Short mmCIF file of C-alpha atoms in Angstrom, two decimals:
data_model
loop_
_atom_site.label_atom_id
_atom_site.label_comp_id
_atom_site.label_asym_id
_atom_site.label_seq_id
_atom_site.Cartn_x
_atom_site.Cartn_y
_atom_site.Cartn_z
CA MET A 1311 0.00 0.00 0.00
CA GLU A 1312 1.23 3.50 -0.86
CA ARG A 1313 2.42 5.28 2.24
CA LEU A 1314 -0.13 7.70 3.71
CA GLN A 1315 1.04 11.09 4.89
CA PRO A 1316 0.39 11.99 8.54
CA SER A 1317 -2.77 14.10 8.82
CA ARG A 1318 -5.59 15.02 11.16
CA LEU A 1319 -6.60 11.34 10.86
CA ALA A 1320 -3.40 10.13 12.44
CA PHE A 1321 -3.51 9.04 16.05
CA ALA A 1322 -0.99 8.22 18.73
CA ALA A 1323 0.11 4.66 18.02
CA SER A 1324 0.93 4.06 21.67
CA TYR A 1325 -1.02 5.25 24.67
CA PRO A 1326 -1.04 4.21 28.32
CA PRO A 1327 -3.17 1.19 29.25
CA ILE A 1328 -6.27 1.61 31.36
CA SER A 1329 -7.12 -0.80 34.14
CA PRO A 1330 -10.53 -2.47 33.73
CA MET A 1331 -10.86 -2.28 37.52
CA THR A 1332 -11.06 1.53 37.47
CA ARG A 1333 -14.19 1.69 35.29
CA PRO A 1334 -17.75 1.87 36.61
CA LYS A 1335 -18.74 -1.05 34.36
CA ARG A 1336 -17.87 -4.59 35.44
CA TYR A 1337 -16.51 -5.25 31.97
CA HIS A 1338 -14.17 -3.37 29.61
CA PRO A 1339 -16.43 -1.40 27.20
CA PHE A 1340 -15.17 -0.32 23.79
CA SER A 1341 -17.06 2.98 24.12
CA GLU A 1342 -14.92 4.03 27.06
CA GLU A 1343 -11.77 3.10 25.17
CA LEU A 1344 -12.82 5.39 22.33
CA LYS A 1345 -13.39 8.25 24.75
CA ARG A 1346 -9.95 7.66 26.21
CA VAL A 1347 -8.18 7.57 22.83
CA PHE A 1348 -10.03 10.47 21.19
CA GLY A 1349 -11.12 12.52 24.20
CA CYS A 1350 -14.77 12.81 23.13
CA LYS A 1351 -17.87 10.85 22.19
CA VAL A 1352 -17.10 8.68 19.14
CA GLN A 1353 -19.79 6.71 17.29
CA ARG A 1354 -19.57 3.99 14.65
CA ILE A 1355 -21.30 4.55 11.30
CA SER A 1356 -22.11 1.41 9.33
CA VAL A 1357 -21.18 1.40 5.64
CA ASP A 1358 -22.14 -0.89 2.76
CA ALA A 1359 -19.23 -0.74 0.31
CA GLY A 1360 -20.81 -3.09 -2.21
CA CYS A 1361 -18.66 -6.10 -1.36
CA THR A 1362 -19.88 -9.67 -1.61
CA CYS A 1363 -18.86 -12.99 -0.05
CA PRO A 1364 -17.31 -16.26 -1.28
CA ASN A 1365 -20.22 -18.06 0.36
CA ARG A 1366 -22.66 -16.24 -1.97
CA ASP A 1367 -20.84 -15.54 -5.23
CA GLY A 1368 -20.34 -19.22 -6.02
CA THR A 1369 -16.70 -19.50 -4.97
CA LEU A 1370 -17.71 -21.68 -2.01
CA ASP A 1371 -21.50 -21.66 -2.26
CA THR A 1372 -24.39 -19.45 -3.30
CA ALA A 1373 -26.64 -20.03 -0.27
CA GLY A 1374 -24.70 -18.02 2.30
CA CYS A 1375 -24.75 -18.55 6.05
CA VAL A 1376 -28.08 -19.51 7.59
CA PHE A 1377 -28.41 -16.19 9.45
CA CYS A 1378 -27.45 -13.96 6.53
CA GLY A 1379 -29.99 -12.23 4.32
CA GLY A 1380 -29.60 -10.91 0.81
CA GLU A 1381 -28.00 -7.68 2.01
CA GLY A 1382 -25.38 -9.30 4.23
CA SER A 1383 -25.44 -9.94 7.93
CA GLY A 1384 -26.09 -6.79 9.95
CA ALA A 1385 -26.50 -4.66 6.82
CA TYR A 1386 -30.22 -4.02 6.94
CA CYS A 1387 -31.27 -0.44 6.14
CA LEU A 1388 -27.87 0.51 4.70
CA ARG A 1389 -28.03 2.40 1.40
CA ARG A 1390 -25.70 0.62 -0.99
CA GLU A 1391 -26.68 2.94 -3.86
CA LEU A 1392 -24.90 5.85 -2.14
CA THR A 1393 -21.16 6.38 -2.25
CA ILE A 1394 -19.18 5.54 0.86
CA SER A 1395 -18.65 9.22 1.64
CA ALA A 1396 -22.38 9.97 1.18
CA GLN A 1397 -23.33 7.12 3.52
CA LEU A 1398 -20.94 8.49 6.11
CA GLU A 1399 -22.24 12.06 5.78
CA ASP A 1400 -25.80 10.82 6.26
CA GLY A 1401 -24.74 8.73 9.23
CA LYS A 1402 -22.91 11.62 10.86
CA GLU A 1403 -26.06 13.72 10.97
CA VAL A 1404 -28.04 10.88 12.55
CA MET A 1405 -25.36 10.14 15.15
CA ARG A 1406 -24.97 13.82 16.04
CA ARG A 1407 -28.70 14.15 16.71
CA LYS A 1408 -29.13 10.81 18.45
CA TYR A 1409 -25.93 10.46 20.49
CA HIS A 1410 -24.32 13.95 20.39
CA ALA A 1411 -21.21 12.35 18.91
CA ARG A 1412 -18.42 14.63 17.72
CA GLN A 1413 -16.20 12.17 15.88
CA PHE A 1414 -16.91 8.94 14.03
CA ILE A 1415 -15.51 5.61 12.94
CA ALA A 1416 -16.38 4.18 9.53
CA TYR A 1417 -17.64 0.64 10.10
CA PHE A 1418 -17.44 -1.48 6.94
CA GLN A 1419 -20.06 -3.98 8.07
CA ALA A 1420 -21.96 -5.52 5.15
CA TYR A 1421 -20.64 -8.80 3.76
CA SER A 1422 -16.85 -9.43 3.65
CA ASN A 1423 -14.93 -6.19 3.38
CA THR A 1424 -11.58 -7.69 2.45
CA TYR A 1425 -13.07 -9.80 -0.35
CA ALA A 1426 -12.08 -7.56 -3.25
CA PRO A 1427 -8.93 -6.63 -5.19
CA ALA A 1428 -6.37 -4.80 -3.05
CA THR A 1429 -6.54 -1.68 -5.25
CA LEU A 1430 -10.29 -1.40 -4.73
CA LEU A 1431 -9.97 -1.90 -0.98
CA ARG A 1432 -7.39 0.89 -0.79
CA GLU A 1433 -9.77 3.23 -2.62
CA MET A 1434 -12.67 2.30 -0.33
CA PHE A 1435 -10.79 2.92 2.88
CA ARG A 1436 -9.14 6.12 1.63
CA GLU A 1437 -12.53 7.53 0.63
CA ALA A 1438 -13.89 6.85 4.11
CA LEU A 1439 -10.91 8.34 5.91
CA ALA A 1440 -11.07 11.51 3.79
CA VAL A 1441 -14.52 12.39 5.18
CA PRO A 1442 -14.32 15.13 7.85
CA ASP A 1443 -14.55 13.90 11.45
CA ILE A 1444 -13.92 10.26 10.48
CA VAL A 1445 -11.10 9.31 12.85
CA GLY A 1446 -10.83 5.58 12.31
CA ILE A 1447 -12.07 2.49 10.57
CA ILE A 1448 -13.46 -0.94 11.47
CA ILE A 1449 -13.34 -3.62 8.78
CA ALA A 1450 -15.59 -6.66 9.17
CA THR A 1451 -14.78 -9.80 7.20
CA ARG A 1452 -14.60 -13.58 7.13
CA PRO A 1453 -11.43 -15.38 8.23
CA ASP A 1454 -11.09 -17.01 4.81
CA CYS A 1455 -10.91 -13.58 3.14
CA LEU A 1456 -7.62 -12.48 4.68
CA PRO A 1457 -4.65 -13.40 2.47
CA ASP A 1458 -1.26 -12.15 3.57
CA ASP A 1459 -1.08 -9.32 1.03
CA ILE A 1460 -4.36 -7.86 2.29
CA LEU A 1461 -3.18 -8.14 5.89
CA ASP A 1462 0.05 -6.37 4.90
CA ASP A 1463 -1.98 -3.52 3.41
CA LEU A 1464 -4.14 -3.24 6.53
CA ALA A 1465 -1.06 -3.20 8.75
CA GLU A 1466 0.34 -0.30 6.72
CA LEU A 1467 -2.97 1.57 6.95
CA ALA A 1468 -3.09 0.96 10.71
CA ARG A 1469 0.19 2.86 11.08
CA HIS A 1470 -1.66 6.03 10.09
CA THR A 1471 -5.17 5.71 11.50
CA TYR A 1472 -7.13 3.96 14.23
CA LEU A 1473 -8.04 0.58 12.74
CA TRP A 1474 -9.78 -2.57 13.92
CA LEU A 1475 -10.15 -5.82 12.01
CA GLU A 1476 -13.40 -7.60 12.94
CA ILE A 1477 -13.27 -11.31 12.12
CA GLY A 1478 -16.39 -13.48 12.07
CA VAL A 1479 -15.32 -16.39 14.25
CA GLN A 1480 -18.89 -17.20 15.42
CA SER A 1481 -17.82 -20.37 17.31
CA ALA A 1482 -14.76 -22.44 18.12
CA HIS A 1483 -16.72 -25.61 17.31
CA ASP A 1484 -16.69 -27.05 13.81
CA LYS A 1485 -20.09 -28.71 14.32
CA SER A 1486 -21.63 -25.27 14.77
CA LEU A 1487 -19.79 -23.78 11.79
CA LEU A 1488 -21.07 -26.66 9.67
CA TRP A 1489 -24.65 -26.05 10.87
CA MET A 1490 -24.31 -22.36 9.96
CA ASN A 1491 -23.02 -23.28 6.47
CA ARG A 1492 -19.95 -21.11 7.06
CA LYS A 1493 -17.82 -23.15 4.63
CA HIS A 1494 -14.71 -22.78 6.79
CA ASP A 1495 -13.58 -24.44 9.99
CA TYR A 1496 -12.35 -23.01 13.28
CA ALA A 1497 -8.71 -23.64 12.33
CA CYS A 1498 -9.19 -21.10 9.52
CA ALA A 1499 -10.32 -18.44 12.01
CA ALA A 1500 -7.50 -19.22 14.43
CA ASP A 1501 -4.96 -18.95 11.62
CA ALA A 1502 -6.35 -15.61 10.38
CA ILE A 1503 -6.26 -14.15 13.89
CA ALA A 1504 -2.69 -15.36 14.43
CA ARG A 1505 -1.49 -13.82 11.15
CA ALA A 1506 -3.27 -10.53 11.93
CA LYS A 1507 -1.73 -10.41 15.40
CA LEU A 1508 1.73 -10.99 13.92
CA ARG A 1509 1.20 -7.68 12.11
CA ASN A 1510 0.08 -5.93 15.31
CA LEU A 1511 -3.44 -5.42 14.02
CA LYS A 1512 -6.21 -4.91 16.56
CA VAL A 1513 -8.52 -7.89 16.20
CA CYS A 1514 -12.14 -8.09 17.33
CA ALA A 1515 -13.71 -11.57 17.23
CA HIS A 1516 -17.43 -11.77 16.45
CA THR A 1517 -19.17 -14.69 18.19
CA ILE A 1518 -22.76 -15.95 18.35
CA ILE A 1519 -24.41 -17.05 21.59
CA GLY A 1520 -27.20 -19.63 21.60
CA LEU A 1521 -26.26 -21.77 18.61
CA PRO A 1522 -28.26 -25.03 18.43
CA GLY A 1523 -26.45 -27.92 20.06
CA GLU A 1524 -23.99 -25.75 21.98
CA SER A 1525 -23.96 -26.14 25.75
CA ARG A 1526 -22.83 -23.55 28.28
CA GLU A 1527 -19.50 -25.38 28.41
CA ASP A 1528 -19.17 -25.15 24.62
CA MET A 1529 -19.71 -21.38 24.73
CA LEU A 1530 -17.19 -20.97 27.54
CA ALA A 1531 -14.72 -23.04 25.51
CA THR A 1532 -15.06 -20.51 22.68
CA ALA A 1533 -14.36 -17.68 25.15
CA ASN A 1534 -11.27 -19.49 26.42
CA GLU A 1535 -10.05 -19.99 22.86
CA LEU A 1536 -10.33 -16.24 22.25
CA ASN A 1537 -8.24 -15.68 25.38
CA ARG A 1538 -5.64 -18.12 24.07
CA LEU A 1539 -5.50 -16.40 20.68
CA GLY A 1540 -4.95 -13.02 22.31
CA VAL A 1541 -7.76 -11.13 20.58
CA ASP A 1542 -8.07 -7.45 21.48
CA GLY A 1543 -11.85 -7.21 21.33
CA VAL A 1544 -14.97 -9.38 21.33
CA LYS A 1545 -18.50 -8.97 20.04
CA LEU A 1546 -21.11 -11.19 21.68
CA HIS A 1547 -24.22 -11.52 19.56
CA LEU A 1548 -27.32 -13.54 20.32
CA LEU A 1549 -28.63 -15.89 17.66
CA HIS A 1550 -31.61 -14.02 16.26
CA VAL A 1551 -33.80 -14.64 13.25
CA MET A 1552 -34.09 -12.14 10.41
CA LYS A 1553 -36.57 -12.16 7.55
CA ASP A 1554 -35.60 -13.79 4.25
CA THR A 1555 -32.94 -16.07 5.71
CA LYS A 1556 -32.58 -19.83 5.92
CA LEU A 1557 -32.76 -19.39 9.69
CA ALA A 1558 -36.22 -17.84 9.30
CA ASP A 1559 -37.35 -20.93 7.40
CA MET A 1560 -35.95 -23.18 10.15
CA HIS A 1561 -37.69 -21.09 12.81
CA ALA A 1562 -41.03 -21.26 10.95
CA ARG A 1563 -40.74 -25.06 10.85
CA GLY A 1564 -40.01 -25.18 14.59
CA GLU A 1565 -36.52 -26.61 14.08
CA ILE A 1566 -34.62 -24.24 16.38
CA LYS A 1567 -35.06 -23.03 19.94
CA LEU A 1568 -33.96 -19.48 20.70
CA LEU A 1569 -32.73 -18.25 24.06
CA GLU A 1570 -35.05 -16.45 26.44
CA ARG A 1571 -33.84 -13.07 27.70
CA ASP A 1572 -32.81 -14.25 31.17
CA GLU A 1573 -31.01 -17.27 29.70
CA TYR A 1574 -29.05 -14.97 27.43
CA VAL A 1575 -28.19 -12.54 30.24
CA SER A 1576 -26.90 -15.40 32.39
CA LEU A 1577 -24.76 -16.82 29.57
CA VAL A 1578 -23.28 -13.41 28.73
CA CYS A 1579 -22.28 -12.94 32.35
CA ASP A 1580 -20.73 -16.42 32.43
CA ILE A 1581 -18.71 -15.62 29.31
CA LEU A 1582 -17.61 -12.20 30.58
CA GLU A 1583 -16.35 -13.81 33.78
CA HIS A 1584 -14.10 -16.06 31.65
CA LEU A 1585 -12.82 -13.44 29.19
CA ASP A 1586 -9.45 -11.82 29.83
CA PRO A 1587 -10.15 -8.44 31.52
CA HIS A 1588 -8.03 -6.59 28.97
CA ILE A 1589 -10.24 -7.64 26.05
CA LEU A 1590 -12.45 -4.76 24.90
CA ILE A 1591 -16.15 -5.58 24.71
CA HIS A 1592 -17.45 -4.13 21.45
CA ARG A 1593 -20.98 -5.49 21.86
CA LEU A 1594 -23.00 -7.54 24.33
CA THR A 1595 -26.21 -8.00 22.39
CA GLY A 1596 -27.71 -7.23 19.02
CA ASP A 1597 -31.02 -6.54 17.35
CA GLY A 1598 -32.11 -6.53 13.76
CA GLY A 1599 -34.57 -3.66 13.86
CA HIS A 1600 -38.35 -3.74 13.96
CA ASP A 1601 -38.82 -4.15 10.22
CA ASN A 1602 -36.62 -7.22 9.73
CA LEU A 1603 -36.47 -9.08 13.05
CA VAL A 1604 -38.55 -12.26 13.35
CA ALA A 1605 -37.41 -13.42 16.78
CA PRO A 1606 -36.66 -13.10 19.65
CA LEU A 1607 -38.63 -9.87 20.03
CA TRP A 1608 -37.18 -9.22 23.48
CA SER A 1609 -33.90 -8.35 21.77
CA LEU A 1610 -35.44 -5.11 20.51
CA LYS A 1611 -35.22 -3.76 24.06
CA LYS A 1612 -31.46 -3.46 23.84
CA PHE A 1613 -30.87 -1.13 26.77
CA GLU A 1614 -33.05 -3.25 29.02
CA VAL A 1615 -30.90 -6.27 28.16
CA LEU A 1616 -27.69 -4.32 28.85
CA ASN A 1617 -29.06 -3.09 32.17
CA ARG A 1618 -29.94 -6.64 33.19
CA ILE A 1619 -26.41 -7.78 32.37
CA ASP A 1620 -25.06 -5.01 34.62
CA ASP A 1621 -27.51 -5.99 37.36
CA GLU A 1622 -26.63 -9.68 37.14
CA LEU A 1623 -22.88 -9.04 37.37
CA GLU A 1624 -23.50 -6.82 40.39
CA ARG A 1625 -25.74 -9.45 41.99
CA ARG A 1626 -23.04 -12.09 41.50
CA GLY A 1627 -20.30 -9.74 42.67
CA THR A 1628 -18.24 -10.68 39.61
CA ARG A 1629 -16.67 -8.88 36.66
CA GLN A 1630 -14.88 -9.59 33.40
CA GLY A 1631 -12.12 -12.14 33.97
CA SER A 1632 -13.05 -12.94 37.58
CA ALA A 1633 -13.45 -16.67 36.86
CA ASN A 1634 -9.87 -16.94 35.62
CA PRO A 1635 -6.99 -17.75 37.98
#
């Protein structure tokens, strides 16, 4: 990648660590880390860059993962017809009104955002970082879409801006990855994380809680694997059903059982207790929006779920990492 010149987008590559024990939360929230690094409220703005996925374009399959709709997982309501910069400008206005944010991170969320030629990826990320008040970038992708040359480019970009690589691990259990139709195994995810960490990239692992056939011990085993791999951040996401997905068809036929709210809260607290306290928590729940969510409907009350997680940790007297020796 061509060397970027230092600019207002550059950030201090090294900054003093913060102790999770000094925060009011009983876990290490990503939002507080952003405030510490940038000194103000920073909000993520989701972007659809028009990428696709090897599990949909025929390289591996055309069906996609069971939870993924035609617009990509988590990409509902994004406006693909707009340029990246236009999407970000629209998002900035919304985030300013809703959250009083002053600076923003471009979140390349839809589909696999390293599944494109390197020259196109460079153009995409440069366009985002040229938008005023965009101070960093998060790039979501699959572990099988991270060849070494792309990782090298991302490592060079990370020298000049605040960058996270979000890798869809989903589970450390191959039986679950097979059920999801991921078309890769856990070894693929572990290898991608290891190669990213060799390049000093900040890695956030995306995982799904409540997969059919996974026990509490299975989910804790995934958390312990993330500790072993040394990831920098984690997203915990409940298994929820969106319209126009294979998962919706399974749900309509009564083939899957989804977690109840209190079950989910308890599992999240169990997992947090086993995660290394230095891992940043990027998300503890997720919802698909009123228009596209099929179930569970309790997930729409996101702040209620987050408050119950806080309450349960306080009731237990535990915090992130407290179950580890």
